[in-house]
């Protein structure tokens, strides 16, 4: 079993839809949870990070962490064609530890 | 504010050769981490440099080595290249050793033939 798993997609949604992206993980020691967006031929760009469990909202993006289920989610409201990218979840045990990335989910938002 | 820059953008090498990749960190950042991203996979941690010292290493053999310079720029060196080393190599900088906010460059695409 891989440490961090994501459905690779591709996920295709119409413009304006609510998108739900998810990751599961096996290491209960993870405490820092991040979401990165990666456009084609570019490096990942940090969208959000959360510490421990709970929700965090930033504009159209909401991150949720459920440590009891070892499950994290990223919700995108009012999705736009510019949101078309690969979304990577990432996590670490402490702030100083190496970051473990999921394989990414490819998202296409159709106009 | 200058972002993370990497060079070269693309590189083609032959199996057995050696390669050096370069990274300039974002202005004010003193920590650089290197990642390998195979096609269709997430980035894998190679190692981190903080104040010119290696400060953590992933599951990569010793033929992957690095340096960090006083201006916080960094190099990744790979010796005895193998076909499986073909990947996108990403450099990320951060302020301090904390890894929760990484700023990535656009990467170097390495092809080993």
mmCIF file of C-alpha atoms in Angstrom:
data_model
loop_
_atom_site.group_PDB
_atom_site.id
_atom_site.type_symbol
_atom_site.label_atom_id
_atom_site.label_comp_id
_atom_site.label_asym_id
_atom_site.label_seq_id
_atom_site.Cartn_x
_atom_site.Cartn_y
_atom_site.Cartn_z
ATOM 1 C CA UNK A 1 0.000 0.000 0.000
ATOM 2 C CA UNK A 2 1.358 3.411 -0.948
ATOM 3 C CA UNK A 3 1.647 6.011 1.803
ATOM 4 C CA UNK A 4 -0.576 8.514 -0.009
ATOM 5 C CA UNK A 5 -3.178 7.603 -2.609
ATOM 6 C CA UNK A 6 -5.236 9.704 -5.005
ATOM 7 C CA UNK A 7 -7.600 8.839 -7.793
ATOM 8 C CA UNK A 8 -5.564 9.825 -10.892
ATOM 9 C CA UNK A 9 -8.642 10.789 -12.907
ATOM 10 C CA UNK A 10 -8.913 12.373 -15.327
ATOM 11 C CA UNK A 11 -11.832 14.235 -13.820
ATOM 12 C CA UNK A 12 -13.874 16.322 -16.230
ATOM 13 C CA UNK A 13 -16.504 18.813 -15.007
ATOM 14 C CA UNK A 14 -18.509 21.677 -16.550
ATOM 15 C CA UNK A 15 -17.608 25.248 -15.717
ATOM 16 C CA UNK A 16 -19.268 26.389 -12.500
ATOM 17 C CA UNK A 17 -19.407 22.926 -10.944
ATOM 18 C CA UNK A 18 -18.225 22.092 -7.438
ATOM 19 C CA UNK A 19 -15.180 19.847 -7.584
ATOM 20 C CA UNK A 20 -14.203 17.387 -4.863
ATOM 21 C CA UNK A 21 -10.656 16.024 -4.815
ATOM 22 C CA UNK A 22 -9.592 13.448 -2.261
ATOM 23 C CA UNK A 23 -6.591 11.674 -0.807
ATOM 24 C CA UNK A 24 -6.219 8.804 1.602
ATOM 25 C CA UNK A 25 -3.109 8.009 3.583
ATOM 26 C CA UNK A 26 -1.766 5.261 5.785
ATOM 27 C CA UNK A 27 0.620 7.037 8.170
ATOM 28 C CA UNK A 28 -1.296 8.216 11.240
ATOM 29 C CA UNK A 29 1.680 10.405 12.230
ATOM 30 C CA UNK A 30 1.023 12.888 9.412
ATOM 31 C CA UNK A 31 0.029 16.263 10.854
ATOM 32 C CA UNK A 32 0.689 18.757 8.048
ATOM 33 C CA UNK A 33 -1.487 18.540 4.954
ATOM 34 C CA UNK A 34 -0.994 20.541 1.766
ATOM 35 C CA UNK A 35 -2.627 20.869 -1.627
ATOM 36 C CA UNK A 36 -0.603 21.873 -4.661
ATOM 37 C CA UNK A 37 -1.750 22.706 -8.180
ATOM 38 C CA UNK A 38 0.503 21.831 -11.101
ATOM 39 C CA UNK A 39 -0.044 23.126 -14.599
ATOM 40 C CA UNK A 40 1.484 21.282 -17.541
ATOM 41 C CA UNK A 41 5.251 21.854 -17.816
ATOM 42 C CA UNK A 42 5.301 23.853 -14.580
ATOM 43 C CA UNK A 43 6.299 23.210 -11.002
ATOM 44 C CA UNK A 44 3.679 22.663 -8.278
ATOM 45 C CA UNK A 45 2.135 25.753 -6.700
ATOM 46 C CA UNK A 46 0.938 25.715 -3.091
ATOM 47 C CA UNK A 47 -2.815 26.268 -2.787
ATOM 48 C CA UNK A 48 -3.452 25.574 0.876
ATOM 49 C CA UNK A 49 -1.987 23.944 3.926
ATOM 50 C CA UNK A 50 -3.618 22.856 7.153
ATOM 51 C CA UNK A 51 -2.311 21.563 10.425
ATOM 52 C CA UNK A 52 -4.017 18.582 12.059
ATOM 53 C CA UNK A 53 -7.772 18.125 11.588
ATOM 54 C CA UNK A 54 -10.433 20.586 10.559
ATOM 55 C CA UNK A 55 -11.422 22.832 7.695
ATOM 56 C CA UNK A 56 -9.736 25.784 6.070
ATOM 57 C CA UNK A 57 -11.235 28.090 3.469
ATOM 58 C CA UNK A 58 -9.501 30.439 1.039
ATOM 59 C CA UNK A 59 -11.681 32.039 -1.602
ATOM 60 C CA UNK A 60 -13.177 29.299 -3.794
ATOM 61 C CA UNK A 61 -11.059 26.603 -2.146
ATOM 62 C CA UNK A 62 -11.850 24.620 1.007
ATOM 63 C CA UNK A 63 -9.543 22.017 2.492
ATOM 64 C CA UNK A 64 -10.806 19.397 4.932
ATOM 65 C CA UNK A 65 -8.795 16.969 7.029
ATOM 66 C CA UNK A 66 -10.291 13.942 8.804
ATOM 67 C CA UNK A 67 -7.443 12.315 10.682
ATOM 68 C CA UNK A 68 -9.659 9.645 12.190
ATOM 69 C CA UNK A 69 -10.416 8.359 8.685
ATOM 70 C CA UNK A 70 -6.982 9.275 7.261
ATOM 71 C CA UNK A 71 -8.759 11.211 4.524
ATOM 72 C CA UNK A 72 -8.294 14.726 3.177
ATOM 73 C CA UNK A 73 -10.315 16.667 0.642
ATOM 74 C CA UNK A 74 -10.079 19.800 -1.451
ATOM 75 C CA UNK A 75 -13.282 21.429 -2.677
ATOM 76 C CA UNK A 76 -13.307 23.954 -5.500
ATOM 77 C CA UNK A 77 -16.454 26.060 -5.839
ATOM 78 C CA UNK A 78 -17.547 27.749 -9.076
ATOM 79 C CA UNK A 79 -14.838 25.933 -11.025
ATOM 80 C CA UNK A 80 -13.215 27.803 -13.919
ATOM 81 C CA UNK A 81 -11.390 26.578 -17.042
ATOM 82 C CA UNK A 82 -8.236 28.073 -15.487
ATOM 83 C CA UNK A 83 -8.578 25.485 -12.689
ATOM 84 C CA UNK A 84 -7.706 22.760 -15.234
ATOM 85 C CA UNK A 85 -4.515 21.246 -13.856
ATOM 86 C CA UNK A 86 -3.176 18.342 -11.821
ATOM 87 C CA UNK A 87 -3.884 18.574 -8.093
ATOM 88 C CA UNK A 88 -1.387 17.026 -5.725
ATOM 89 C CA UNK A 89 -2.028 16.344 -2.077
ATOM 90 C CA UNK A 90 1.015 16.331 0.169
ATOM 91 C CA UNK A 91 1.670 15.661 3.822
ATOM 92 C CA UNK A 92 4.378 15.416 6.453
ATOM 93 C CA UNK A 93 4.753 14.311 10.066
ATOM 94 C CA UNK A 94 6.258 17.556 11.291
ATOM 95 C CA UNK A 95 7.010 20.888 9.705
ATOM 96 C CA UNK A 96 10.649 19.830 9.263
ATOM 97 C CA UNK A 97 10.060 16.361 7.822
ATOM 98 C CA UNK A 98 10.164 15.399 4.171
ATOM 99 C CA UNK A 99 6.928 15.961 2.322
ATOM 100 C CA UNK A 100 5.196 12.947 0.792
ATOM 101 C CA UNK A 101 3.157 13.700 -2.316
ATOM 102 C CA UNK A 102 0.257 11.794 -3.765
ATOM 103 C CA UNK A 103 0.359 10.890 -7.474
ATOM 104 C CA UNK A 104 -2.048 13.699 -8.387
ATOM 105 C CA UNK A 105 -5.532 13.989 -9.892
ATOM 106 C CA UNK A 106 -5.910 15.506 -13.358
ATOM 107 C CA UNK A 107 -8.830 17.944 -13.560
ATOM 108 C CA UNK A 108 -10.400 19.439 -16.689
ATOM 109 C CA UNK A 109 -13.025 22.180 -16.398
ATOM 110 C CA UNK A 110 -14.972 22.414 -19.607
ATOM 111 C CA UNK A 111 -16.334 25.870 -20.654
ATOM 112 C CA UNK B 1 10.689 39.382 -5.688
ATOM 113 C CA UNK B 2 12.422 36.765 -7.834
ATOM 114 C CA UNK B 3 10.940 33.271 -7.908
ATOM 115 C CA UNK B 4 12.758 29.948 -8.021
ATOM 116 C CA UNK B 5 14.662 29.499 -11.251
ATOM 117 C CA UNK B 6 16.150 26.278 -12.596
ATOM 118 C CA UNK B 7 18.537 25.544 -15.426
ATOM 119 C CA UNK B 8 18.653 24.018 -17.890
ATOM 120 C CA UNK B 9 14.976 23.480 -18.751
ATOM 121 C CA UNK B 10 15.667 20.362 -20.786
ATOM 122 C CA UNK B 11 18.593 17.977 -20.951
ATOM 123 C CA UNK B 12 19.359 14.781 -22.859
ATOM 124 C CA UNK B 13 22.075 12.467 -21.583
ATOM 125 C CA UNK B 14 23.313 8.969 -22.243
ATOM 126 C CA UNK B 15 23.302 6.152 -19.714
ATOM 127 C CA UNK B 16 26.453 6.233 -17.576
ATOM 128 C CA UNK B 17 27.035 9.973 -17.969
ATOM 129 C CA UNK B 18 26.953 12.557 -15.199
ATOM 130 C CA UNK B 19 24.670 15.594 -14.972
ATOM 131 C CA UNK B 20 24.511 18.803 -12.925
ATOM 132 C CA UNK B 21 21.267 20.707 -12.448
ATOM 133 C CA UNK B 22 21.110 24.195 -10.988
ATOM 134 C CA UNK B 23 18.640 26.117 -8.883
ATOM 135 C CA UNK B 24 18.395 29.683 -7.624
ATOM 136 C CA UNK B 25 16.136 29.993 -4.623
ATOM 137 C CA UNK B 26 13.454 32.624 -4.149
ATOM 138 C CA UNK B 27 14.764 35.865 -2.729
ATOM 139 C CA UNK B 28 15.165 35.612 1.047
ATOM 140 C CA UNK B 29 14.806 31.826 1.185
ATOM 141 C CA UNK B 30 17.662 29.906 2.809
ATOM 142 C CA UNK B 31 16.486 26.312 2.307
ATOM 143 C CA UNK B 32 16.421 24.323 -0.916
ATOM 144 C CA UNK B 33 14.846 20.908 -1.482
ATOM 145 C CA UNK B 34 15.156 18.734 -4.566
ATOM 146 C CA UNK B 35 12.427 16.430 -5.867
ATOM 147 C CA UNK B 36 12.198 13.900 -8.675
ATOM 148 C CA UNK B 37 8.879 13.637 -10.514
ATOM 149 C CA UNK B 38 8.410 10.693 -12.856
ATOM 150 C CA UNK B 39 5.714 10.910 -15.512
ATOM 151 C CA UNK B 40 2.256 10.550 -13.974
ATOM 152 C CA UNK B 41 3.617 10.520 -10.412
ATOM 153 C CA UNK B 42 3.904 13.000 -7.593
ATOM 154 C CA UNK B 43 7.265 14.532 -6.683
ATOM 155 C CA UNK B 44 9.598 12.345 -4.582
ATOM 156 C CA UNK B 45 11.899 13.966 -2.032
ATOM 157 C CA UNK B 46 15.613 13.592 -2.848
ATOM 158 C CA UNK B 47 17.238 15.818 -0.206
ATOM 159 C CA UNK B 48 17.181 19.212 1.451
ATOM 160 C CA UNK B 49 19.928 21.765 2.043
ATOM 161 C CA UNK B 50 19.766 24.275 4.850
ATOM 162 C CA UNK B 51 22.607 26.746 5.428
ATOM 163 C CA UNK B 52 24.871 24.789 3.063
ATOM 164 C CA UNK B 53 24.425 21.462 4.919
ATOM 165 C CA UNK B 54 22.413 18.438 3.823
ATOM 166 C CA UNK B 55 19.442 18.347 6.179
ATOM 167 C CA UNK B 56 17.462 15.239 5.301
ATOM 168 C CA UNK B 57 17.533 12.725 2.492
ATOM 169 C CA UNK B 58 14.961 10.551 0.783
ATOM 170 C CA UNK B 59 15.356 7.027 -0.544
ATOM 171 C CA UNK B 60 17.879 7.841 -3.270
ATOM 172 C CA UNK B 61 21.320 6.242 -3.783
ATOM 173 C CA UNK B 62 24.586 8.114 -3.074
ATOM 174 C CA UNK B 63 25.093 8.828 -6.785
ATOM 175 C CA UNK B 64 22.567 11.618 -6.185
ATOM 176 C CA UNK B 65 24.459 14.396 -4.445
ATOM 177 C CA UNK B 66 24.092 18.104 -3.972
ATOM 178 C CA UNK B 67 25.553 21.375 -2.872
ATOM 179 C CA UNK B 68 24.244 24.629 -1.513
ATOM 180 C CA UNK B 69 26.237 27.819 -1.930
ATOM 181 C CA UNK B 70 26.521 30.858 0.393
ATOM 182 C CA UNK B 71 23.967 32.722 -1.744
ATOM 183 C CA UNK B 72 21.569 29.752 -1.118
ATOM 184 C CA UNK B 73 21.592 28.613 -4.726
ATOM 185 C CA UNK B 74 22.001 24.866 -5.158
ATOM 186 C CA UNK B 75 23.155 22.106 -7.473
ATOM 187 C CA UNK B 76 21.959 18.551 -7.903
ATOM 188 C CA UNK B 77 24.511 16.121 -9.298
ATOM 189 C CA UNK B 78 23.670 12.676 -10.579
ATOM 190 C CA UNK B 79 26.468 10.249 -11.489
ATOM 191 C CA UNK B 80 26.308 7.054 -13.550
ATOM 192 C CA UNK B 81 22.944 7.951 -15.067
ATOM 193 C CA UNK B 82 20.414 5.165 -15.493
ATOM 194 C CA UNK B 83 17.401 5.037 -17.792
ATOM 195 C CA UNK B 84 15.079 5.270 -14.759
ATOM 196 C CA UNK B 85 16.606 8.644 -13.875
ATOM 197 C CA UNK B 86 14.574 10.139 -16.719
ATOM 198 C CA UNK B 87 12.181 12.514 -14.941
ATOM 199 C CA UNK B 88 11.346 16.116 -14.119
ATOM 200 C CA UNK B 89 13.688 17.390 -11.416
ATOM 201 C CA UNK B 90 12.150 20.072 -9.252
ATOM 202 C CA UNK B 91 13.819 22.485 -6.908
ATOM 203 C CA UNK B 92 11.801 24.074 -4.105
ATOM 204 C CA UNK B 93 12.855 26.819 -1.758
ATOM 205 C CA UNK B 94 11.487 27.775 1.634
ATOM 206 C CA UNK B 95 12.176 30.218 4.409
ATOM 207 C CA UNK B 96 13.753 28.177 7.178
ATOM 208 C CA UNK B 97 13.566 24.419 7.495
ATOM 209 C CA UNK B 98 9.774 24.270 7.532
ATOM 210 C CA UNK B 99 8.370 22.260 4.649
ATOM 211 C CA UNK B 100 4.721 23.293 4.790
ATOM 212 C CA UNK B 101 5.222 26.124 2.291
ATOM 213 C CA UNK B 102 7.412 25.119 -0.622
ATOM 214 C CA UNK B 103 7.961 27.347 -3.638
ATOM 215 C CA UNK B 104 8.828 25.310 -6.707
ATOM 216 C CA UNK B 105 10.685 26.151 -9.871
ATOM 217 C CA UNK B 106 9.483 24.916 -13.260
ATOM 218 C CA UNK B 107 11.938 22.047 -13.213
ATOM 219 C CA UNK B 108 14.537 20.453 -15.450
ATOM 220 C CA UNK B 109 13.272 17.696 -17.740
ATOM 221 C CA UNK B 110 16.039 15.074 -17.931
ATOM 222 C CA UNK B 111 15.956 12.344 -20.534
ATOM 223 C CA UNK B 112 18.453 9.481 -20.285
ATOM 224 C CA UNK B 113 18.905 7.461 -23.470
#
